Amino acid sequence: MDQLVNLTTHDGVAVIVINNPPVNALSPGVPEGLVAALDAAEKDPSADAIVIIGGGRTFIAGADIKELELAAAGRGSGPPEFHGILARIENTAKPVVMAIHGTALGGGNEVAMAGHYRVAVPDAQIGQPEVNLGIIPGAEGTQRLPRLVGVAAAVDLCVSGKPIRAPEALKLGLIDRVIEGDLLKGAVHFAREIAKEGAPLRKTSELSEKLGSEWVDASIYVAGRDQARRTRRNMLAPLKVVDAIEAAATLPFEEGCKKEREIFVECIQSDQARALIHAFFAERAVAKIPDIPKDMPVYNIREAAIIGAGTMGGGIAMACANAGIPVLLKEVEQAALDRGMATIRRNYENSVKKGRFSQEVMDQRMALIHPQLTYEGFERADLILEAAFESMDLKKRIFGELDKIAKLDCVLATNTSTLDIDEIASVTGIPRMVIGLHFFSPANVMRLVEIVRGKATSKPVVATALALAKKLGKVGVVVGNCRGFVGNRMMLPYMREAQLLVEEGATPEQVDRALYNFGMAMGIFAVDDMGGIDLAYRVRQEYKHLEKPGMRMPLVLEKLFHMGRYGQKTGAGWYRYDENRKPIPDPEVHAIIEKTAHEAGIPRRHISDDEIIERCIYIMINEGAKILEEGYALRAADIDVIYLTGYGFPGYRGGPMWYADTVGLKRVRDRIREFRAQHGEWWEPAPLLDKLADQGQTFAAWDAAHEHEMAVA
Ligand code: T1G
């Protein structure tokens, strides 16, 4: 018993408290502390029962993922093993009641299930999210959970990885009581009841009535594997976890645990687990800005105001209302305002229909959004965000007006996706209060916010933007103010390379299929059609100055633009669209491509899916390396988070920069050199990539070294 785990006694009940901030992970020392506390509690004649509870904000949030990271990298003491502590808990001679608040996730729920009884506060979250890390539960969770909640519910919880709240856990039989009010008091009261009644020490490992029968369960496994393939495309662990649960229903407990262990070890040694564990920590690291201390004071955003009720403005207004922030939503004309509000209402109605929240919640959120045609009330706003048409002149005019209205400590933000933040800020008297908040469509859904730091943006404003992103349930990534910032700057060469590939012989659907099979949420031509070929054409014009002789630019996009084929919005772009907006390969586009290539004298050839992936992904990686060496992103891991949370890059590949490390930077760089020889200057390897490749280094190592440099700077 040490400060990680301590033991006291309340009203004849031994109370064991786990204190391993921030989330009571099962780090080394915690299981040992638990065993010592159980030994003492068992011997204590004044204690009739035992309650195990988490100190601070949560019960146990799982195994220590840092330990898993080491195990996945083949370092440390190998994959953690918890059989000992679980058996110790279950075989305790006094009733053990688990008292849950905050989260009981992964190993946390597995420890809870080794107890004889479980109680929880109403908003406690309980689940097995291991598949999000590319692994399966490895502490007997796949064996105990089906014994408590049945095979079907266990499959769903483990394949989805989504936690459930206490009331649902009670319905499923995962917990025995929901405690309103003080958890410790309620848990001690419950434990005393159990001891007084002499209720049995229910050992989960010995339960079997919910395991069903082989032929009943067979369809559950089929459905579970379908769910895994459908919702977790190309991922190993969600399929494997069904195998482990099947073992629970067909093998004795100990043998089932062995099967689980085999699968757990197989998963943790996979590239997918390494990539997803990287993504877990990368997402948490983005909020750490070297020159902005954790306790930097921030501006309190109590009221927001948004200019523009279009797709982006409307989505951002919903994100604010969803987080309980009242928002003024301004448009220039009534029709546009009505359209914007109608879209917001429709989106909320769809969510109510899907049971995501109640009509009452919808009404509350709608009530927080105030549509208007004037700047009335803007002088009170703590944050004003401009989401108007993508034109520098218009944005500068708006910021000039805001400069006269906004209060001094109001954060002025622009949702521009490509334009120069410093130039926009230059029309205000307080450029230090100006920042870029680049949301992604649909802004009420997409998790990413690129926080664009201008050269005058003050540190408290950057810290405020990070805090706001967290409050909106988003992932805020701080980036520098270069053209296209990070995400779009890497997207442009990716789009260009895809278009060059179709002029050389591939088809849009072949490229998209290869990217989809690689794991991208959507192929690049489908993305282009969704965003609008007219928008892509306009952005292309803005980048014309970058084009140099010898750098071949694709030709077909311009043709489609001049034909009015703008994509989904016109029913035709790279694809033709049916009434359900389903993309249909279009022979007319094939003909345009072939004719254009012929006229430009571009030789056509068979192009393999491998070449498609290499050219589309390596060009991104190369641009990412340039962004790093130019200092527009703090970490390669930040670039990964941007692509994982904003551009549909597959989590199990860890993001473009982590993927490059997985392939090997020398291989990536050498392939880029080959493309340089074949396709010209677009493929000039980034100096940083060249250097790291020659040194046999990785972007992850560069991050670690850079982090150190920034820390000592
Ligand atoms: N291990 C180590 N560190 C953890 C951790 C964990 N399990 N969970 C969180 N942290 C750190 C995190 O890196 C951050 O650190 C700080 O805690 C706050 O986290 C055997 C093998 C619990 C819902 O997958 O989902 O058990 O950045 O910023 O938004 O079968 O953290 O401050 O230095 O996310 O309030 C299963 C993972 C593990 C849960 C809280 N468990 N954690 O969210 O805070 S696998 C999980 C979360 C397992 C067993 C298997 C969330 C949270 P820093 P945060 P938050």
PDB file of N, CA and C and ligand atoms in Angstrom, residues 22-23 25-27 57-58 61-66 68 80 82 103 105-108 110 125 128-130 132-133 135-141 264 268 280-281 284-285 288 294 470, ligand 1:
ATOM      1  N   PRO A  22      -3.241  10.952 -14.147  1.00  0.00           N
ATOM      2  CA  PRO A  22      -4.521  11.640 -14.241  1.00  0.00           C
ATOM      3  C   PRO A  22      -5.748  10.732 -14.375  1.00  0.00           C
ATOM      4  N   VAL A  23      -5.585   9.460 -14.776  1.00  0.00           N
ATOM      5  CA  VAL A  23      -6.778   8.640 -15.039  1.00  0.00           C
ATOM      6  C   VAL A  23      -6.724   7.265 -14.370  1.00  0.00           C
ATOM      7  N   ALA A  25      -4.665   4.853 -14.433  1.00  0.00           N
ATOM      8  CA  ALA A  25      -4.300   3.740 -15.308  1.00  0.00           C
ATOM      9  C   ALA A  25      -3.626   2.644 -14.482  1.00  0.00           C
ATOM     10  N   LEU A  26      -3.689   1.411 -14.995  1.00  0.00           N
ATOM     11  CA  LEU A  26      -3.113   0.258 -14.265  1.00  0.00           C
ATOM     12  C   LEU A  26      -1.603   0.201 -14.463  1.00  0.00           C
ATOM     13  N   SER A  27      -0.957   1.322 -14.158  1.00  0.00           N
ATOM     14  CA  SER A  27       0.494   1.395 -14.339  1.00  0.00           C
ATOM     15  C   SER A  27       1.197   0.466 -13.346  1.00  0.00           C
ATOM     16  N   ARG A  57     -10.839  12.067 -10.593  1.00  0.00           N
ATOM     17  CA  ARG A  57     -11.985  12.239 -11.513  1.00  0.00           C
ATOM     18  C   ARG A  57     -12.512  10.952 -12.130  1.00  0.00           C
ATOM     19  N   THR A  58     -11.862   9.822 -11.878  1.00  0.00           N
ATOM     20  CA  THR A  58     -12.325   8.626 -12.581  1.00  0.00           C
ATOM     21  C   THR A  58     -11.952   7.328 -11.874  1.00  0.00           C
ATOM     22  N   ALA A  61      -9.007   3.985 -16.003  1.00  0.00           N
ATOM     23  CA  ALA A  61      -9.274   4.214 -17.433  1.00  0.00           C
ATOM     24  C   ALA A  61      -8.522   3.224 -18.315  1.00  0.00           C
ATOM     25  N   GLY A  62      -8.056   2.146 -17.698  1.00  0.00           N
ATOM     26  CA  GLY A  62      -7.461   1.087 -18.501  1.00  0.00           C
ATOM     27  C   GLY A  62      -6.026   0.781 -18.109  1.00  0.00           C
ATOM     28  N   ALA A  63      -5.439  -0.119 -18.890  1.00  0.00           N
ATOM     29  CA  ALA A  63      -4.023  -0.396 -18.714  1.00  0.00           C
ATOM     30  C   ALA A  63      -3.268   0.876 -19.054  1.00  0.00           C
ATOM     31  N   ASP A  64      -2.011   0.962 -18.666  1.00  0.00           N
ATOM     32  CA  ASP A  64      -1.223   2.155 -18.964  1.00  0.00           C
ATOM     33  C   ASP A  64      -0.775   2.076 -20.426  1.00  0.00           C
ATOM     34  N   ILE A  65      -1.295   2.978 -21.240  1.00  0.00           N
ATOM     35  CA  ILE A  65      -1.032   2.892 -22.678  1.00  0.00           C
ATOM     36  C   ILE A  65       0.446   3.132 -22.985  1.00  0.00           C
ATOM     37  N   LYS A  66       1.135   3.801 -22.085  1.00  0.00           N
ATOM     38  CA  LYS A  66       2.582   3.961 -22.272  1.00  0.00           C
ATOM     39  C   LYS A  66       3.260   2.584 -22.220  1.00  0.00           C
ATOM     40  N   LEU A  68       1.784  -0.159 -23.065  1.00  0.00           N
ATOM     41  CA  LEU A  68       1.387  -0.837 -24.304  1.00  0.00           C
ATOM     42  C   LEU A  68       2.258  -0.356 -25.459  1.00  0.00           C
ATOM     43  N   PRO A  80       1.522  -6.243 -21.003  1.00  0.00           N
ATOM     44  CA  PRO A  80       1.139  -6.375 -19.583  1.00  0.00           C
ATOM     45  C   PRO A  80       0.222  -7.579 -19.358  1.00  0.00           C
ATOM     46  N   PHE A  82      -2.429  -9.365 -16.432  1.00  0.00           N
ATOM     47  CA  PHE A  82      -3.191  -8.994 -15.233  1.00  0.00           C
ATOM     48  C   PHE A  82      -3.893 -10.181 -14.580  1.00  0.00           C
ATOM     49  N   THR A 103     -14.759   7.107 -15.741  1.00  0.00           N
ATOM     50  CA  THR A 103     -14.690   6.041 -16.744  1.00  0.00           C
ATOM     51  C   THR A 103     -14.158   4.739 -16.145  1.00  0.00           C
ATOM     52  N   LEU A 105     -12.765   1.928 -18.291  1.00  0.00           N
ATOM     53  CA  LEU A 105     -12.518   1.566 -19.689  1.00  0.00           C
ATOM     54  C   LEU A 105     -11.439   0.507 -19.797  1.00  0.00           C
ATOM     55  N   GLY A 106     -11.580  -0.402 -20.744  1.00  0.00           N
ATOM     56  CA  GLY A 106     -10.573  -1.428 -20.983  1.00  0.00           C
ATOM     57  C   GLY A 106     -10.261  -2.203 -19.712  1.00  0.00           C
ATOM     58  N   GLY A 107      -8.949  -2.171 -19.319  1.00  0.00           N
ATOM     59  CA  GLY A 107      -8.543  -2.875 -18.104  1.00  0.00           C
ATOM     60  C   GLY A 107      -9.307  -2.405 -16.885  1.00  0.00           C
ATOM     61  N   GLY A 108      -9.826  -1.176 -16.932  1.00  0.00           N
ATOM     62  CA  GLY A 108     -10.610  -0.642 -15.810  1.00  0.00           C
ATOM     63  C   GLY A 108     -11.900  -1.432 -15.634  1.00  0.00           C
ATOM     64  N   GLU A 110     -12.329  -4.374 -16.836  1.00  0.00           N
ATOM     65  CA  GLU A 110     -11.949  -5.770 -16.584  1.00  0.00           C
ATOM     66  C   GLU A 110     -11.668  -5.988 -15.090  1.00  0.00           C
ATOM     67  N   GLN A 125     -19.014   6.181 -17.471  1.00  0.00           N
ATOM     68  CA  GLN A 125     -18.897   5.556 -18.802  1.00  0.00           C
ATOM     69  C   GLN A 125     -18.115   4.252 -18.677  1.00  0.00           C
ATOM     70  N   GLN A 128     -15.154  -1.192 -23.419  1.00  0.00           N
ATOM     71  CA  GLN A 128     -13.934  -1.878 -23.855  1.00  0.00           C
ATOM     72  C   GLN A 128     -13.455  -1.221 -25.147  1.00  0.00           C
ATOM     73  N   PRO A 129     -12.728  -0.086 -25.063  1.00  0.00           N
ATOM     74  CA  PRO A 129     -12.339   0.651 -26.278  1.00  0.00           C
ATOM     75  C   PRO A 129     -11.040   0.152 -26.918  1.00  0.00           C
ATOM     76  N   GLU A 130     -10.567  -1.004 -26.518  1.00  0.00           N
ATOM     77  CA  GLU A 130      -9.246  -1.474 -26.954  1.00  0.00           C
ATOM     78  C   GLU A 130      -9.080  -1.473 -28.476  1.00  0.00           C
ATOM     79  N   ASN A 132      -9.874   0.613 -30.512  1.00  0.00           N
ATOM     80  CA  ASN A 132      -9.423   1.935 -30.949  1.00  0.00           C
ATOM     81  C   ASN A 132      -7.899   2.045 -30.900  1.00  0.00           C
ATOM     82  N   LEU A 133      -7.275   1.115 -30.176  1.00  0.00           N
ATOM     83  CA  LEU A 133      -5.811   1.086 -30.084  1.00  0.00           C
ATOM     84  C   LEU A 133      -5.247  -0.082 -30.898  1.00  0.00           C
ATOM     85  N   ILE A 135      -5.975  -3.233 -30.551  1.00  0.00           N
ATOM     86  CA  ILE A 135      -5.815  -4.455 -29.756  1.00  0.00           C
ATOM     87  C   ILE A 135      -7.187  -4.938 -29.295  1.00  0.00           C
ATOM     88  N   ILE A 136      -7.179  -6.059 -28.567  1.00  0.00           N
ATOM     89  CA  ILE A 136      -8.424  -6.552 -27.972  1.00  0.00           C
ATOM     90  C   ILE A 136      -8.255  -6.459 -26.460  1.00  0.00           C
ATOM     91  N   PRO A 137      -9.339  -6.566 -25.687  1.00  0.00           N
ATOM     92  CA  PRO A 137      -9.177  -6.621 -24.236  1.00  0.00           C
ATOM     93  C   PRO A 137      -8.210  -7.752 -23.898  1.00  0.00           C
ATOM     94  N   GLY A 138      -7.271  -7.454 -22.991  1.00  0.00           N
ATOM     95  CA  GLY A 138      -6.267  -8.461 -22.674  1.00  0.00           C
ATOM     96  C   GLY A 138      -6.258  -8.849 -21.210  1.00  0.00           C
ATOM     97  N   ALA A 139      -7.269  -8.442 -20.467  1.00  0.00           N
ATOM     98  CA  ALA A 139      -7.359  -8.771 -19.028  1.00  0.00           C
ATOM     99  C   ALA A 139      -8.668  -9.500 -18.750  1.00  0.00           C
ATOM    100  N   GLU A 140      -8.889 -10.530 -19.528  1.00  0.00           N
ATOM    101  CA  GLU A 140     -10.032 -11.436 -19.359  1.00  0.00           C
ATOM    102  C   GLU A 140     -11.383 -10.777 -19.666  1.00  0.00           C
ATOM    103  N   GLY A 141     -11.314  -9.580 -20.259  1.00  0.00           N
ATOM    104  CA  GLY A 141     -12.571  -8.887 -20.574  1.00  0.00           C
ATOM    105  C   GLY A 141     -13.429  -9.640 -21.572  1.00  0.00           C
ATOM    106  N   PHE A 264      -4.432 -11.270 -28.042  1.00  0.00           N
ATOM    107  CA  PHE A 264      -3.978  -9.970 -27.531  1.00  0.00           C
ATOM    108  C   PHE A 264      -2.527  -9.725 -27.933  1.00  0.00           C
ATOM    109  N   ILE A 268      -1.092  -6.760 -30.383  1.00  0.00           N
ATOM    110  CA  ILE A 268      -0.222  -5.683 -29.884  1.00  0.00           C
ATOM    111  C   ILE A 268       1.088  -5.632 -30.651  1.00  0.00           C
ATOM    112  N   PHE A 280      -3.132   7.886 -30.586  1.00  0.00           N
ATOM    113  CA  PHE A 280      -3.695   8.238 -29.268  1.00  0.00           C
ATOM    114  C   PHE A 280      -2.853   9.321 -28.604  1.00  0.00           C
ATOM    115  N   PHE A 281      -1.567   9.101 -28.534  1.00  0.00           N
ATOM    116  CA  PHE A 281      -0.707  10.083 -27.854  1.00  0.00           C
ATOM    117  C   PHE A 281      -0.510  11.342 -28.699  1.00  0.00           C
ATOM    118  N   ARG A 284      -3.166  13.767 -28.087  1.00  0.00           N
ATOM    119  CA  ARG A 284      -3.050  14.447 -26.803  1.00  0.00           C
ATOM    120  C   ARG A 284      -1.870  15.410 -26.780  1.00  0.00           C
ATOM    121  N   ALA A 285      -0.921  15.201 -27.639  1.00  0.00           N
ATOM    122  CA  ALA A 285       0.269  16.068 -27.656  1.00  0.00           C
ATOM    123  C   ALA A 285       0.030  17.391 -28.373  1.00  0.00           C
ATOM    124  N   LYS A 288       0.068  20.662 -26.573  1.00  0.00           N
ATOM    125  CA  LYS A 288       1.279  21.113 -25.863  1.00  0.00           C
ATOM    126  C   LYS A 288       2.119  21.977 -26.816  1.00  0.00           C
ATOM    127  N   LYS A 294       1.197  25.480 -19.858  1.00  0.00           N
ATOM    128  CA  LYS A 294      -0.107  24.819 -19.654  1.00  0.00           C
ATOM    129  C   LYS A 294      -1.077  25.753 -18.918  1.00  0.00           C
ATOM    130  N   LYS A 470     -11.215  22.336 -27.413  1.00  0.00           N
ATOM    131  CA  LYS A 470     -11.526  21.227 -26.483  1.00  0.00           C
ATOM    132  C   LYS A 470     -12.982  21.342 -26.018  1.00  0.00           C
TER     133      LYS A 470
HETATM  134  N1  T1G B   1      -2.835   5.081 -20.031  1.00  0.00           N
HETATM  135  C1  T1G B   1      -1.923   6.075 -19.909  1.00  0.00           C
HETATM  136  N2  T1G B   1      -2.216   7.411 -20.010  1.00  0.00           N
HETATM  137  C2  T1G B   1      -3.495   7.706 -20.227  1.00  0.00           C
HETATM  138  C3  T1G B   1      -4.504   6.719 -20.366  1.00  0.00           C
HETATM  139  C4  T1G B   1      -4.126   5.350 -20.243  1.00  0.00           C
HETATM  140  N3  T1G B   1      -5.014   4.360 -20.334  1.00  0.00           N
HETATM  141  N4  T1G B   1      -5.674   7.354 -20.599  1.00  0.00           N
HETATM  142  C5  T1G B   1      -5.396   8.673 -20.586  1.00  0.00           C
HETATM  143  N5  T1G B   1      -4.108   8.895 -20.376  1.00  0.00           N
HETATM  144  C6  T1G B   1      -3.436  10.195 -20.264  1.00  0.00           C
HETATM  145  C7  T1G B   1      -3.452  10.986 -21.573  1.00  0.00           C
HETATM  146  O1  T1G B   1      -2.391  10.638 -22.397  1.00  0.00           O
HETATM  147  C8  T1G B   1      -3.338  12.418 -21.053  1.00  0.00           C
HETATM  148  O2  T1G B   1      -2.002  12.644 -20.733  1.00  0.00           O
HETATM  149  C9  T1G B   1      -4.130  12.379 -19.751  1.00  0.00           C
HETATM  150  O3  T1G B   1      -4.184  10.991 -19.372  1.00  0.00           O
HETATM  151  C10 T1G B   1      -5.544  12.883 -19.891  1.00  0.00           C
HETATM  152  O4  T1G B   1      -6.162  12.186 -20.961  1.00  0.00           O
HETATM  153  C11 T1G B   1      -5.642  -4.775 -20.544  1.00  0.00           C
HETATM  154  C12 T1G B   1      -4.812  -3.426 -22.774  1.00  0.00           C
HETATM  155  C13 T1G B   1     -10.014   8.401 -20.022  1.00  0.00           C
HETATM  156  C14 T1G B   1     -11.718   9.204 -21.579  1.00  0.00           C
HETATM  157  O5  T1G B   1      -8.406   3.260 -24.238  1.00  0.00           O
HETATM  158  O6  T1G B   1     -10.075   7.496 -23.617  1.00  0.00           O
HETATM  159  O7  T1G B   1      -6.841  -1.371 -20.973  1.00  0.00           O
HETATM  160  O8  T1G B   1      -1.550  14.439 -22.351  1.00  0.00           O
HETATM  161  O9  T1G B   1      -6.508  14.194 -22.417  1.00  0.00           O
HETATM  162  O10 T1G B   1     -10.187  13.995 -22.551  1.00  0.00           O
HETATM  163  O11 T1G B   1      -7.540  -4.908 -21.839  1.00  0.00           O
HETATM  164  O12 T1G B   1      -8.083   9.637 -21.843  1.00  0.00           O
HETATM  165  O13 T1G B   1      -2.137  14.998 -20.010  1.00  0.00           O
HETATM  166  O14 T1G B   1       0.073  13.885 -20.550  1.00  0.00           O
HETATM  167  O15 T1G B   1      -7.597  11.957 -22.975  1.00  0.00           O
HETATM  168  O16 T1G B   1     -10.564  13.750 -20.077  1.00  0.00           O
HETATM  169  C15 T1G B   1      -7.999   1.124 -22.616  1.00  0.00           C
HETATM  170  C16 T1G B   1      -7.947   5.815 -22.995  1.00  0.00           C
HETATM  171  C17 T1G B   1      -6.530   0.982 -22.596  1.00  0.00           C
HETATM  172  C18 T1G B   1      -8.889   4.787 -22.507  1.00  0.00           C
HETATM  173  C19 T1G B   1     -10.162  10.818 -20.465  1.00  0.00           C
HETATM  174  N6  T1G B   1      -8.359   2.444 -22.186  1.00  0.00           N
HETATM  175  N7  T1G B   1      -8.189   7.118 -22.420  1.00  0.00           N
HETATM  176  O17 T1G B   1     -10.303  11.718 -21.521  1.00  0.00           O
HETATM  177  O18 T1G B   1      -8.350  13.297 -20.973  1.00  0.00           O
HETATM  178  S1  T1G B   1      -6.048  -0.599 -23.245  1.00  0.00           S
HETATM  179  C20 T1G B   1      -8.518   3.430 -23.051  1.00  0.00           C
HETATM  180  C21 T1G B   1      -9.245   7.869 -22.812  1.00  0.00           C
HETATM  181  C22 T1G B   1      -6.423  -1.711 -22.015  1.00  0.00           C
HETATM  182  C23 T1G B   1      -6.669  -4.025 -21.273  1.00  0.00           C
HETATM  183  C24 T1G B   1      -6.185  -3.147 -22.367  1.00  0.00           C
HETATM  184  C25 T1G B   1      -9.339   9.248 -22.245  1.00  0.00           C
HETATM  185  C26 T1G B   1     -10.305   9.360 -21.053  1.00  0.00           C
HETATM  186  P1  T1G B   1      -1.360  14.062 -20.931  1.00  0.00           P
HETATM  187  P2  T1G B   1      -7.147  12.948 -21.955  1.00  0.00           P
HETATM  188  P3  T1G B   1      -9.915  13.291 -21.282  1.00  0.00           P
END
